[in-house]
XYZ file of C-alpha atoms in Angstrom:
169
model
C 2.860 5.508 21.099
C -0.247 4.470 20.350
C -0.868 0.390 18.440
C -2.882 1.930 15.652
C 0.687 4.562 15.250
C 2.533 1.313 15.452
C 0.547 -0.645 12.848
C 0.585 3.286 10.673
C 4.660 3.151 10.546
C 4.435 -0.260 9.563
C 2.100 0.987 6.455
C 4.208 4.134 5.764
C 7.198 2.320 5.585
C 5.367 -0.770 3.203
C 4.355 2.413 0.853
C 7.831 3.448 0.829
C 8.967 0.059 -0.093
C 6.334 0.163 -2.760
C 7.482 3.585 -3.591
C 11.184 2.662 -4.399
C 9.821 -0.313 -6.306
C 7.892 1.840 -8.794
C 11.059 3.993 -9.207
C 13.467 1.233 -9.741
C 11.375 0.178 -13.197
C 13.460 1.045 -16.057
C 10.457 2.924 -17.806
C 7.024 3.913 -17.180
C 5.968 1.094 -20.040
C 7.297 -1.352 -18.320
C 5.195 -0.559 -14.969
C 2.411 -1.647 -17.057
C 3.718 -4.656 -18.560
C 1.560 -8.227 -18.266
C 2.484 -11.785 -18.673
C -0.258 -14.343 -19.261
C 1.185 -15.523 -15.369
C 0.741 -12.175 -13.741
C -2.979 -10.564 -13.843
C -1.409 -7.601 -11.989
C 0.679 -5.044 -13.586
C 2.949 -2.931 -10.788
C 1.260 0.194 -12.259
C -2.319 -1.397 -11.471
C -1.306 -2.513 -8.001
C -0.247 0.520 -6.904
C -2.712 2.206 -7.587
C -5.103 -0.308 -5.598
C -2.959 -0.228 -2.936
C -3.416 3.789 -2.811
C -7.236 3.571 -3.071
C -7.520 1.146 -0.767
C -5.845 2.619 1.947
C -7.059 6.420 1.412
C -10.692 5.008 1.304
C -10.002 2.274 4.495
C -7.536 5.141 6.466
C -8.392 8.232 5.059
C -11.949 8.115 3.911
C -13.268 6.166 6.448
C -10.991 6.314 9.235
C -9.851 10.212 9.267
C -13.246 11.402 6.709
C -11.132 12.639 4.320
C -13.334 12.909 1.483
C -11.378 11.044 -0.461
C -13.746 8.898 -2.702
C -12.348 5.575 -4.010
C -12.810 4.226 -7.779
C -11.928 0.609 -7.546
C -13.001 -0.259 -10.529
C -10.373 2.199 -11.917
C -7.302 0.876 -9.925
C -7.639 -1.876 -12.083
C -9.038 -0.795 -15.251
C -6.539 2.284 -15.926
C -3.547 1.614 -17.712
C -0.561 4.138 -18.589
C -0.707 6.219 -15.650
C 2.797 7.824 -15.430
C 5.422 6.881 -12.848
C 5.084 10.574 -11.345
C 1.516 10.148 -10.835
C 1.521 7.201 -9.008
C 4.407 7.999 -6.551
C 1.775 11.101 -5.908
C -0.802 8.769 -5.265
C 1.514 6.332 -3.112
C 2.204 9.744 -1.491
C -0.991 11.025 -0.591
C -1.807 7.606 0.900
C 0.956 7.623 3.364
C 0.308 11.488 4.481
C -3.456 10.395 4.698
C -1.985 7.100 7.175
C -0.279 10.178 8.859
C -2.572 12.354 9.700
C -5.120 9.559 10.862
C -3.197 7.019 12.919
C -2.003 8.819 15.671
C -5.964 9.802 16.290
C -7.023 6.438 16.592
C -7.185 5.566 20.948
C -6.207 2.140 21.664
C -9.923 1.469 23.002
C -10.996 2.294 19.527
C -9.361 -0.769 18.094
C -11.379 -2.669 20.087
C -14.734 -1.097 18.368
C -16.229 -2.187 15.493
C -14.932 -0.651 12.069
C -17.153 1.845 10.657
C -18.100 -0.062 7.237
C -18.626 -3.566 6.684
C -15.864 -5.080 4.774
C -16.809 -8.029 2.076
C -20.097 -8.297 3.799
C -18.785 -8.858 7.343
C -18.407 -6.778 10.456
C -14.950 -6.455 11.912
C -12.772 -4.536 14.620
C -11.226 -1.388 13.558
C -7.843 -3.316 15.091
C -8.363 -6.555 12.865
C -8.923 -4.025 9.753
C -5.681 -2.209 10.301
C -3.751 -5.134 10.733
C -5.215 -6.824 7.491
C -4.760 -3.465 5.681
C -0.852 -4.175 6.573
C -0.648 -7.400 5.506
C -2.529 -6.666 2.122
C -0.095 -4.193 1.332
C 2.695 -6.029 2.317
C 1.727 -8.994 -0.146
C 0.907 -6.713 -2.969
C 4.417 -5.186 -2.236
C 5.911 -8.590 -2.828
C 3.993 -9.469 -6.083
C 5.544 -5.538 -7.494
C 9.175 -6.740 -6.560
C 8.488 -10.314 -8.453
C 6.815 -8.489 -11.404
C 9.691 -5.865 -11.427
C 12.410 -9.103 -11.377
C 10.355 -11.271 -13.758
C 9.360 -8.750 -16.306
C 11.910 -6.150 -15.810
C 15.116 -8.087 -15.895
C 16.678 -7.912 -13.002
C 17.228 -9.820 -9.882
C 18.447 -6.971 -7.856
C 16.340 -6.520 -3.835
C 15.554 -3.032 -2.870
C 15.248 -3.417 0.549
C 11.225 -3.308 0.046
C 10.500 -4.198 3.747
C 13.498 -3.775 5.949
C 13.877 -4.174 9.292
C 16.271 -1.280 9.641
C 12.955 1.028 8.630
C 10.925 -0.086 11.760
C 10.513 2.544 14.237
C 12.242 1.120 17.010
C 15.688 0.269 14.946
C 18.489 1.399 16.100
C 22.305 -0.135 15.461
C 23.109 -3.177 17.272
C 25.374 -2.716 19.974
């Protein structure tokens, strides 16, 4: 296995954790709920999350086609749950279909696009896709506690979902 299908199960299963987040709101309304504290409804960061990693995997990465509105992830509001578990979806098959493609050597290489004005490895991209989604994961499971009620973990990033788990001995 390749690091770049290494670094794409780490994503897949971070999507998944943002997946069961999304369905464990009690209502689509309250996906899109705000508090002056929280800029960030979980319905608005899951759909960034989505964009950014077909356009960053599947766009640029795997040339996809898919083309990214950002302005969008975070200007939309009342997008049903359904439709953004699809969207959640289609990132992780796009992560799917693309990582096991990338060579080791390629990592190495300069990514395709500059990113915030700056030129970076396809490697360093990857892993800072990972960690972006993994933070935004953590700031769903606050806003689903804080505004939702409950105090209740999902398991959002488990160690029992990395690809090498297997029961202790």
């Amino acid at each position: 296995m390749t690091t770049a299908e290494l670094i794409g199960t780490i994503l897949v299963r971070d999507l998944g954790g943002v997946r069961r987040e999304i369905e464990a709101y009690r209502t689509d309304a309250d996906l899109w709920k705000l508090d002056p504290a929280i800029p960030n409804s979980a319905g608005t960061l899951a759909l960034h999350l989505a964009g950014n990693l077909r356009h960053y995997v599947g766009a640029v990465l795997g040339d996809s086609g898919y083309v990214r509105d950002r302005d969008a992830e975070f200007s939309a509001r009342g997008v049903s749950r359904a439709d953004l578990l699809r969207q959640l979806d289609a990132a992780a098959a796009d992560i799917t279909k693309v990582m096991p493609r990338i060579a080791d050597a390629q990592l190495a290489a300069t990514y395709p696009v500059p990113v915030a004005g700056r030129t970076v490895s396809t490697g360093d991209m990857l892993i800072h896709l990972a960690v972006h989604l993994t933070y935004h994961l953590g700031q769903i499971d606050y806003h689903r506690r804080l505004l939702g009620g409950s105090t209740k973990s999902i398991g959002a990033v488990s160690p029992a979902e990395l690809r090498s788990a297997t029961p202790a001995q």
